[in-house]
Amino acid sequence: MEFDARRLAREELRDLPVYSPGKSPEEAAREYGIQDCVKMASNENPLGPSPLAVEAVKRAMSMAHVYPDPNCTKLREALSRRLGVPAECILVGHGADEIFDLLAYAFLDRDDEIVVGDPTFTSYELAALTMGAKARKVPLREYRQDIPAMLDAMGARTKMVMLCSPLNPTGTTVSGGELEEMLGSLPRDVLLVLDEAYVEYVSDPDHPDAMAYFNREPRLVVTRTFSKIYGLAGLRVGYAVCHPTVREAMEKVKLPFNVSRLAQEAALAALGDEEHVRRSRKANERGKKRLYRLFEELGMGYVPTQANFILVKNGSYPDLFERLLRSGVIVRAGEALGLPGHVRVTIGDEAQNDRLEKALRGIAGGG
Ligand SMILES: Cc1ncc(COP(=O)(O)O)c(C=O)c1O
């Protein structure tokens, strides 16, 4: 009989889907023969990393033979000063994705449950399924997470509720009132995980300050990342702000050297480059307004966003994703995100937005 490791693998893995990232320009080139695709699919910062982060990585390279600090001490101290929370409440991960895995490893037993919006960022559910736990999925209401319905969905086995704000894939946020409502009714031994991967892009002045909530609510776990506005997705750095006992549990299951020396130094430099963050935020606002105007002119519906991506309705172009791809613009198909009839477009730099505009005008003009 032929060897097949599926017989050996844990039962939980049998039906576990593999995370599928958006199409890469290389794949598009292979499949469609288009050589100069622009990728507006993964919500990366089109301005790239801070030049200070690039310099920091070059400097750190000469120490590449030495293991990195397993505790990310300098970065945690800098984050502690920036956020006004004790360093003992911060855990740095190999991207925010690792934090979701660590939360699952540390807190989810078989048949436990997490409550999530539907759709939401898929990593939460994948992490839970790996542990034999399940996700109770609560449909969005008007593209927003439905807090009362999420509270209703909690059962005796619920260990965590995952909120994403701004929400990937719709760009909507959780209001201060909704956060109050959730925390006010959260059962005693349930963690509320608030994923703020895109928070630095938020322009709504009423957006709640998660750190203020954290300082009075030990069950709140706030996750953030250096992959988005800080432009370091390729280096993999994210972090959790959480109660020290939550951090301790996660530390027991994390790899000792989970964040490379280069990544730690880059994140530290990026955190210090406030000008780069300001520039990135401004460019995003400019691009957002431009794309809103374009969609409106072409009669295409969209969901107003607080992040660096926009959910666009296919409207009269059911195959919008394919058509854009054939025009050399890679976006994210709604089907893959649980929102058929939509595409998610990352707000690009001027050149990328030009390409998107040209492609959409071609499609709308019958091209
Ligand atoms: C909502 C959300 N959370 C977390 C992440 C993952 O962040 P990281 O790159 O730090 O793993 C993403 C990445 O797309 C995201 O959209």
CSV table of C-alpha atoms and ligand atoms in Angstrom, one decimal:
chain,number,residue,atom,x,y,z
A,1,MET,CA,0.0,0.0,0.0
A,2,GLU,CA,1.2,3.5,-0.8
A,3,PHE,CA,2.3,5.7,2.0
A,4,ASP,CA,-0.3,8.4,2.9
A,5,ALA,CA,0.4,10.6,5.9
A,6,ARG,CA,-3.3,11.5,6.1
A,7,ARG,CA,-3.8,8.3,8.0
A,8,LEU,CA,-1.3,9.5,10.6
A,9,ALA,CA,-2.4,13.1,10.8
A,10,ARG,CA,-4.6,14.3,13.6
A,11,GLU,CA,-8.4,13.9,13.0
A,12,GLU,CA,-8.9,17.7,13.3
A,13,LEU,CA,-6.8,18.2,10.2
A,14,ARG,CA,-8.9,16.0,8.0
A,15,ASP,CA,-11.3,18.7,6.8
A,16,LEU,CA,-9.2,21.7,7.7
A,17,PRO,CA,-8.9,24.0,4.7
A,18,VAL,CA,-5.5,25.5,3.8
A,19,TYR,CA,-5.3,29.3,4.0
A,20,SER,CA,-5.5,30.6,0.5
A,21,PRO,CA,-3.8,34.0,-0.1
A,22,GLY,CA,-4.8,36.1,-3.1
A,23,LYS,CA,-3.3,35.5,-6.5
A,24,SER,CA,0.3,36.6,-6.9
A,25,PRO,CA,1.5,38.5,-10.0
A,26,GLU,CA,3.6,35.4,-10.9
A,27,GLU,CA,0.5,33.2,-10.9
A,28,ALA,CA,-1.4,35.8,-12.9
A,29,ALA,CA,1.5,35.9,-15.4
A,30,ARG,CA,1.5,32.1,-15.7
A,31,GLU,CA,-2.2,31.7,-16.0
A,32,TYR,CA,-3.2,34.7,-18.1
A,33,GLY,CA,0.1,35.6,-19.7
A,34,ILE,CA,0.0,39.1,-18.3
A,35,GLN,CA,3.5,40.3,-17.4
A,36,ASP,CA,2.9,43.6,-15.6
A,37,CYS,CA,0.1,42.9,-13.1
A,38,VAL,CA,-0.5,45.2,-10.2
A,39,LYS,CA,-1.5,43.5,-6.9
A,40,MET,CA,-4.2,45.2,-5.0
A,41,ALA,CA,-5.3,42.2,-3.1
A,42,SER,CA,-3.5,41.8,0.2
A,43,ASN,CA,-3.9,45.2,1.9
A,44,GLU,CA,-0.1,45.8,2.0
A,45,ASN,CA,1.2,49.4,2.3
A,46,PRO,CA,2.0,50.5,-1.3
A,47,LEU,CA,4.5,53.0,0.0
A,48,GLY,CA,6.6,50.1,1.3
A,49,PRO,CA,8.5,50.0,4.6
A,50,SER,CA,10.0,53.0,6.4
A,51,PRO,CA,13.5,53.8,5.2
A,52,LEU,CA,14.5,53.7,8.8
A,53,ALA,CA,13.3,50.1,9.0
A,54,VAL,CA,15.3,49.2,5.9
A,55,GLU,CA,18.5,50.7,7.5
A,56,ALA,CA,17.8,48.9,10.8
A,57,VAL,CA,17.6,45.6,9.0
A,58,LYS,CA,20.9,46.2,7.1
A,59,ARG,CA,22.6,47.0,10.4
A,60,ALA,CA,21.1,44.0,12.2
A,61,MET,CA,22.2,41.6,9.4
A,62,SER,CA,25.8,41.6,10.8
A,63,MET,CA,24.4,39.9,13.9
A,64,ALA,CA,22.4,37.3,12.0
A,65,HIS,CA,24.5,34.5,13.5
A,66,VAL,CA,23.2,35.3,17.0
A,67,TYR,CA,19.8,34.2,18.2
A,68,PRO,CA,17.3,37.0,18.6
A,69,ASP,CA,15.9,38.2,22.0
A,70,PRO,CA,13.2,35.6,22.7
A,71,ASN,CA,11.2,38.2,24.6
A,72,CYS,CA,11.4,41.1,22.1
A,73,THR,CA,12.3,43.3,25.1
A,74,LYS,CA,13.2,46.5,23.3
A,75,LEU,CA,10.2,46.3,21.0
A,76,ARG,CA,7.9,45.6,23.9
A,77,GLU,CA,9.3,48.5,25.9
A,78,ALA,CA,8.8,50.8,23.0
A,79,LEU,CA,5.2,49.6,22.5
A,80,SER,CA,4.6,49.9,26.2
A,81,ARG,CA,5.6,53.6,26.1
A,82,ARG,CA,3.7,54.3,23.0
A,83,LEU,CA,0.5,52.5,24.1
A,84,GLY,CA,0.6,53.4,27.8
A,85,VAL,CA,0.3,49.8,29.0
A,86,PRO,CA,2.8,47.8,31.0
A,87,ALA,CA,5.4,45.7,28.9
A,88,GLU,CA,4.3,42.6,30.8
A,89,CYS,CA,1.0,43.0,29.0
A,90,ILE,CA,2.6,42.7,25.6
A,91,LEU,CA,3.4,39.6,23.6
A,92,VAL,CA,5.1,39.9,20.2
A,93,GLY,CA,4.3,37.3,17.6
A,94,HIS,CA,5.4,36.1,14.1
A,95,GLY,CA,2.6,38.3,12.7
A,96,ALA,CA,-0.8,38.8,14.3
A,97,ASP,CA,-1.5,35.4,12.7
A,98,GLU,CA,0.8,33.7,15.2
A,99,ILE,CA,-1.1,35.4,18.1
A,100,PHE,CA,-4.4,33.8,16.9
A,101,ASP,CA,-2.7,30.4,16.8
A,102,LEU,CA,-1.2,30.9,20.3
A,103,LEU,CA,-4.5,31.9,21.7
A,104,ALA,CA,-6.0,28.8,20.2
A,105,TYR,CA,-3.2,26.5,21.4
A,106,ALA,CA,-3.3,28.0,24.9
A,107,PHE,CA,-7.1,28.3,25.5
A,108,LEU,CA,-9.1,26.0,23.2
A,109,ASP,CA,-9.8,22.4,24.0
A,110,ARG,CA,-11.5,20.0,21.7
A,111,ASP,CA,-15.2,21.0,21.2
A,112,ASP,CA,-14.7,24.4,22.7
A,113,GLU,CA,-16.1,27.3,20.7
A,114,ILE,CA,-15.2,30.7,19.5
A,115,VAL,CA,-17.8,33.2,18.2
A,116,VAL,CA,-16.9,35.1,15.0
A,117,GLY,CA,-18.6,37.4,12.5
A,118,ASP,CA,-19.5,35.9,9.1
A,119,PRO,CA,-17.5,36.7,7.2
A,120,THR,CA,-14.4,37.8,9.0
A,121,PHE,CA,-10.7,37.3,8.8
A,122,THR,CA,-10.3,33.6,8.3
A,123,SER,CA,-7.3,32.9,10.6
A,124,TYR,CA,-9.4,32.9,13.7
A,125,GLU,CA,-11.5,29.9,12.6
A,126,LEU,CA,-8.5,28.1,11.1
A,127,ALA,CA,-6.7,28.3,14.5
A,128,ALA,CA,-9.8,27.1,16.3
A,129,LEU,CA,-10.3,24.1,13.9
A,130,THR,CA,-6.7,23.1,14.4
A,131,MET,CA,-7.4,22.4,18.0
A,132,GLY,CA,-10.7,20.6,17.3
A,133,ALA,CA,-12.7,23.6,18.5
A,134,LYS,CA,-15.5,25.1,16.4
A,135,ALA,CA,-16.4,28.6,15.3
A,136,ARG,CA,-20.0,29.8,15.7
A,137,LYS,CA,-20.4,32.1,12.8
A,138,VAL,CA,-22.8,35.1,13.2
A,139,PRO,CA,-23.8,36.8,9.9
A,140,LEU,CA,-23.0,40.4,9.5
A,141,ARG,CA,-25.7,43.0,9.5
A,142,GLU,CA,-25.2,45.7,6.8
A,143,TYR,CA,-21.6,44.7,6.5
A,144,ARG,CA,-21.0,45.2,10.3
A,145,GLN,CA,-20.5,42.7,13.1
A,146,ASP,CA,-23.8,42.1,14.8
A,147,ILE,CA,-22.9,42.5,18.5
A,148,PRO,CA,-26.3,41.4,20.1
A,149,ALA,CA,-26.4,38.3,17.8
A,150,MET,CA,-22.8,37.5,18.7
A,151,LEU,CA,-23.7,37.7,22.4
A,152,ASP,CA,-26.7,35.5,21.8
A,153,ALA,CA,-24.5,32.9,20.0
A,154,MET,CA,-22.3,32.3,23.1
A,155,GLY,CA,-22.8,29.0,24.7
A,156,ALA,CA,-21.3,27.0,27.6
A,157,ARG,CA,-18.3,26.1,25.6
A,158,THR,CA,-17.5,29.6,24.3
A,159,LYS,CA,-14.0,30.6,25.3
A,160,MET,CA,-13.4,33.5,22.9
A,161,VAL,CA,-15.2,36.1,20.9
A,162,MET,CA,-13.3,37.5,18.0
A,163,LEU,CA,-14.1,41.1,16.9
A,164,CYS,CA,-12.2,42.6,14.0
A,165,SER,CA,-12.2,46.4,13.8
A,166,PRO,CA,-11.8,47.6,11.1
A,167,LEU,CA,-13.3,44.4,9.8
A,168,ASN,CA,-11.6,42.6,7.0
A,169,PRO,CA,-13.2,42.2,4.4
A,170,THR,CA,-15.8,45.1,4.7
A,171,GLY,CA,-13.8,48.0,6.3
A,172,THR,CA,-16.5,48.7,8.9
A,173,THR,CA,-15.7,49.3,12.6
A,174,VAL,CA,-17.0,48.4,16.0
A,175,SER,CA,-18.3,51.5,17.9
A,176,GLY,CA,-17.5,52.4,21.5
A,177,GLY,CA,-21.1,51.7,22.4
A,178,GLU,CA,-20.9,48.2,20.8
A,179,LEU,CA,-17.7,47.5,22.6
A,180,GLU,CA,-19.3,48.6,25.9
A,181,GLU,CA,-22.3,46.4,25.1
A,182,MET,CA,-20.1,43.4,24.4
A,183,LEU,CA,-17.9,43.8,27.5
A,184,GLY,CA,-21.0,44.5,29.7
A,185,SER,CA,-22.6,41.2,28.8
A,186,LEU,CA,-19.5,39.0,28.3
A,187,PRO,CA,-19.5,35.9,30.5
A,188,ARG,CA,-16.8,36.0,33.2
A,189,ASP,CA,-14.4,33.4,31.7
A,190,VAL,CA,-14.6,34.4,28.0
A,191,LEU,CA,-11.9,36.4,26.3
A,192,LEU,CA,-12.8,39.2,23.9
A,193,VAL,CA,-10.2,39.4,21.2
A,194,LEU,CA,-10.3,42.7,19.3
A,195,ASP,CA,-8.2,42.5,16.1
A,196,GLU,CA,-7.1,46.0,15.2
A,197,ALA,CA,-4.7,45.1,12.3
A,198,TYR,CA,-5.8,48.3,10.4
A,199,VAL,CA,-6.5,50.6,13.3
A,200,GLU,CA,-3.7,53.1,12.2
A,201,TYR,CA,-5.8,53.9,9.1
A,202,VAL,CA,-9.0,54.7,11.0
A,203,SER,CA,-10.1,58.3,10.4
A,204,ASP,CA,-13.4,58.2,12.3
A,205,PRO,CA,-12.9,60.6,15.3
A,206,ASP,CA,-15.4,58.6,17.3
A,207,HIS,CA,-13.5,55.3,17.0
A,208,PRO,CA,-13.0,53.8,20.5
A,209,ASP,CA,-9.5,53.8,22.0
A,210,ALA,CA,-8.9,50.1,22.7
A,211,MET,CA,-6.1,50.8,25.2
A,212,ALA,CA,-8.5,52.8,27.4
A,213,TYR,CA,-10.8,49.7,27.5
A,214,PHE,CA,-7.9,47.4,28.0
A,215,ASN,CA,-6.8,49.3,31.1
A,216,ARG,CA,-10.1,48.5,32.8
A,217,GLU,CA,-11.0,45.2,31.3
A,218,PRO,CA,-8.7,42.2,31.8
A,219,ARG,CA,-10.6,39.9,29.5
A,220,LEU,CA,-9.8,42.1,26.5
A,221,VAL,CA,-7.0,41.0,24.2
A,222,VAL,CA,-6.1,43.6,21.5
A,223,THR,CA,-4.1,42.4,18.5
A,224,ARG,CA,-2.2,44.6,16.1
A,225,THR,CA,0.4,44.2,13.4
A,226,PHE,CA,3.4,45.8,11.6
A,227,SER,CA,2.2,44.2,8.3
A,228,LYS,CA,-0.2,47.0,7.3
A,229,ILE,CA,0.5,50.7,7.8
A,230,TYR,CA,4.1,49.9,8.9
A,231,GLY,CA,4.8,48.1,5.7
A,232,LEU,CA,6.5,45.1,7.1
A,233,ALA,CA,4.2,42.2,6.0
A,234,GLY,CA,7.2,40.3,4.7
A,235,LEU,CA,9.0,40.4,8.0
A,236,ARG,CA,6.1,39.0,10.1
A,237,VAL,CA,5.6,41.0,13.3
A,238,GLY,CA,2.4,41.4,15.2
A,239,TYR,CA,1.6,41.7,18.9
A,240,ALA,CA,-1.1,41.2,21.5
A,241,VAL,CA,-1.9,43.6,24.4
A,242,CYS,CA,-3.4,41.3,27.1
A,243,HIS,CA,-3.6,40.5,30.8
A,244,PRO,CA,-0.3,39.1,32.1
A,245,THR,CA,-1.9,35.7,32.7
A,246,VAL,CA,-3.1,35.5,29.1
A,247,ARG,CA,0.5,36.4,28.0
A,248,GLU,CA,1.9,33.7,30.2
A,249,ALA,CA,-0.4,31.0,28.8
A,250,MET,CA,0.6,32.0,25.3
A,251,GLU,CA,4.3,32.1,26.1
A,252,LYS,CA,4.1,28.5,27.2
A,253,VAL,CA,3.1,27.4,23.6
A,254,LYS,CA,5.1,29.9,21.5
A,255,LEU,CA,8.4,29.0,19.9
A,256,PRO,CA,11.3,30.6,21.9
A,257,PHE,CA,12.7,32.6,18.9
A,258,ASN,CA,9.5,33.3,17.1
A,259,VAL,CA,10.4,36.8,15.9
A,260,SER,CA,13.7,37.2,14.0
A,261,ARG,CA,16.3,39.7,14.9
A,262,LEU,CA,15.8,41.5,11.6
A,263,ALA,CA,12.0,41.7,12.2
A,264,GLN,CA,12.4,43.0,15.8
A,265,GLU,CA,14.8,45.8,14.7
A,266,ALA,CA,12.7,46.7,11.7
A,267,ALA,CA,9.5,47.0,13.8
A,268,LEU,CA,11.3,49.1,16.4
A,269,ALA,CA,12.6,51.5,13.7
A,270,ALA,CA,9.2,51.5,12.0
A,271,LEU,CA,7.4,52.4,15.2
A,272,GLY,CA,9.7,55.3,15.6
A,273,ASP,CA,9.1,56.7,12.1
A,274,GLU,CA,5.9,58.5,12.8
A,275,GLU,CA,6.4,60.6,9.6
A,276,HIS,CA,6.2,57.5,7.4
A,277,VAL,CA,3.0,56.4,9.2
A,278,ARG,CA,1.5,59.9,8.6
A,279,ARG,CA,2.5,59.9,5.0
A,280,SER,CA,1.0,56.4,4.5
A,281,ARG,CA,-2.2,57.4,6.2
A,282,LYS,CA,-2.5,60.6,4.0
A,283,ALA,CA,-1.8,58.6,0.8
A,284,ASN,CA,-4.5,56.2,1.8
A,285,GLU,CA,-7.0,58.9,2.5
A,286,ARG,CA,-6.2,60.5,-0.9
A,287,GLY,CA,-6.5,57.2,-2.7
A,288,LYS,CA,-9.7,56.3,-0.9
A,289,LYS,CA,-11.4,59.6,-1.9
A,290,ARG,CA,-10.2,59.1,-5.5
A,291,LEU,CA,-11.6,55.6,-5.7
A,292,TYR,CA,-14.9,56.6,-4.1
A,293,ARG,CA,-15.3,59.2,-6.8
A,294,LEU,CA,-14.4,56.7,-9.5
A,295,PHE,CA,-16.9,54.1,-8.2
A,296,GLU,CA,-19.6,56.7,-7.9
A,297,GLU,CA,-19.0,58.0,-11.4
A,298,LEU,CA,-19.2,54.4,-12.8
A,299,GLY,CA,-22.3,53.6,-10.8
A,300,MET,CA,-20.6,50.9,-8.7
A,301,GLY,CA,-21.7,50.4,-5.1
A,302,TYR,CA,-19.1,50.2,-2.4
A,303,VAL,CA,-18.9,50.0,1.4
A,304,PRO,CA,-17.3,53.1,3.0
A,305,THR,CA,-14.1,51.9,4.7
A,306,GLN,CA,-12.0,52.8,7.7
A,307,ALA,CA,-9.1,50.7,6.4
A,308,ASN,CA,-6.8,50.5,3.4
A,309,PHE,CA,-9.1,48.4,1.3
A,310,ILE,CA,-12.6,48.9,-0.1
A,311,LEU,CA,-15.3,46.3,-0.6
A,312,VAL,CA,-16.9,47.0,-4.1
A,313,LYS,CA,-20.1,45.5,-5.3
A,314,ASN,CA,-19.9,43.7,-8.7
A,315,GLY,CA,-23.2,45.2,-9.7
A,316,SER,CA,-23.7,44.5,-13.4
A,317,TYR,CA,-20.3,42.8,-13.7
A,318,PRO,CA,-20.7,39.4,-12.1
A,319,ASP,CA,-17.3,38.4,-13.3
A,320,LEU,CA,-15.6,41.7,-12.2
A,321,PHE,CA,-12.7,39.8,-10.5
A,322,GLU,CA,-11.9,37.9,-13.7
A,323,ARG,CA,-12.2,41.0,-15.9
A,324,LEU,CA,-9.9,43.0,-13.7
A,325,LEU,CA,-7.4,40.2,-13.7
A,326,ARG,CA,-7.4,40.1,-17.5
A,327,SER,CA,-6.7,43.8,-17.4
A,328,GLY,CA,-3.7,43.2,-15.2
A,329,VAL,CA,-5.2,44.2,-11.8
A,330,ILE,CA,-5.3,41.5,-9.1
A,331,VAL,CA,-8.0,42.2,-6.5
A,332,ARG,CA,-9.6,39.7,-4.0
A,333,ALA,CA,-12.6,37.8,-5.2
A,334,GLY,CA,-15.6,38.1,-2.9
A,335,GLU,CA,-16.4,34.3,-3.2
A,336,ALA,CA,-13.1,33.5,-1.4
A,337,LEU,CA,-14.0,36.0,1.4
A,338,GLY,CA,-17.5,34.8,2.0
A,339,LEU,CA,-19.0,37.7,0.1
A,340,PRO,CA,-20.0,36.6,-3.4
A,341,GLY,CA,-21.0,39.5,-5.6
A,342,HIS,CA,-18.2,41.7,-4.4
A,343,VAL,CA,-14.5,42.2,-4.8
A,344,ARG,CA,-12.1,43.6,-2.2
A,345,VAL,CA,-9.7,46.2,-3.5
A,346,THR,CA,-6.6,47.4,-1.7
A,347,ILE,CA,-6.2,51.2,-2.0
A,348,GLY,CA,-3.0,51.6,-4.0
A,349,ASP,CA,-0.5,54.3,-4.7
A,350,GLU,CA,-1.1,56.7,-7.6
A,351,ALA,CA,0.2,54.3,-10.2
A,352,GLN,CA,-1.8,51.3,-9.0
A,353,ASN,CA,-4.9,53.4,-8.7
A,354,ASP,CA,-4.3,54.7,-12.2
A,355,ARG,CA,-4.2,51.0,-13.4
A,356,LEU,CA,-7.4,50.2,-11.5
A,357,GLU,CA,-9.1,53.3,-12.9
A,358,LYS,CA,-8.1,52.4,-16.5
A,359,ALA,CA,-9.2,48.8,-16.1
A,360,LEU,CA,-12.6,49.8,-14.6
A,361,ARG,CA,-13.2,52.4,-17.3
A,362,GLY,CA,-12.4,49.8,-19.9
A,363,ILE,CA,-14.9,47.4,-18.3
A,364,ALA,CA,-17.6,50.0,-17.8
A,365,GLY,CA,-17.1,51.2,-21.4
A,366,GLY,CA,-17.7,47.6,-22.6
A,367,GLY,CA,-14.0,46.7,-22.9
B,1,LIG,C1,-7.8,41.6,10.1
B,1,LIG,C2,-6.5,41.0,10.0
B,1,LIG,N1,-5.9,40.6,11.1
B,1,LIG,C3,-4.6,40.1,11.0
B,1,LIG,C4,-4.0,40.0,9.8
B,1,LIG,C5,-2.6,39.3,9.8
B,1,LIG,O1,-1.6,40.1,10.2
B,1,LIG,P1,-0.1,39.6,10.2
B,1,LIG,O2,0.5,39.8,8.9
B,1,LIG,O3,0.5,40.4,11.3
B,1,LIG,O4,-0.1,38.1,10.5
B,1,LIG,C6,-4.5,40.4,8.7
B,1,LIG,C7,-3.8,40.3,7.4
B,1,LIG,O5,-4.3,40.5,6.3
B,1,LIG,C8,-5.8,41.0,8.7
B,1,LIG,O6,-6.5,41.4,7.6
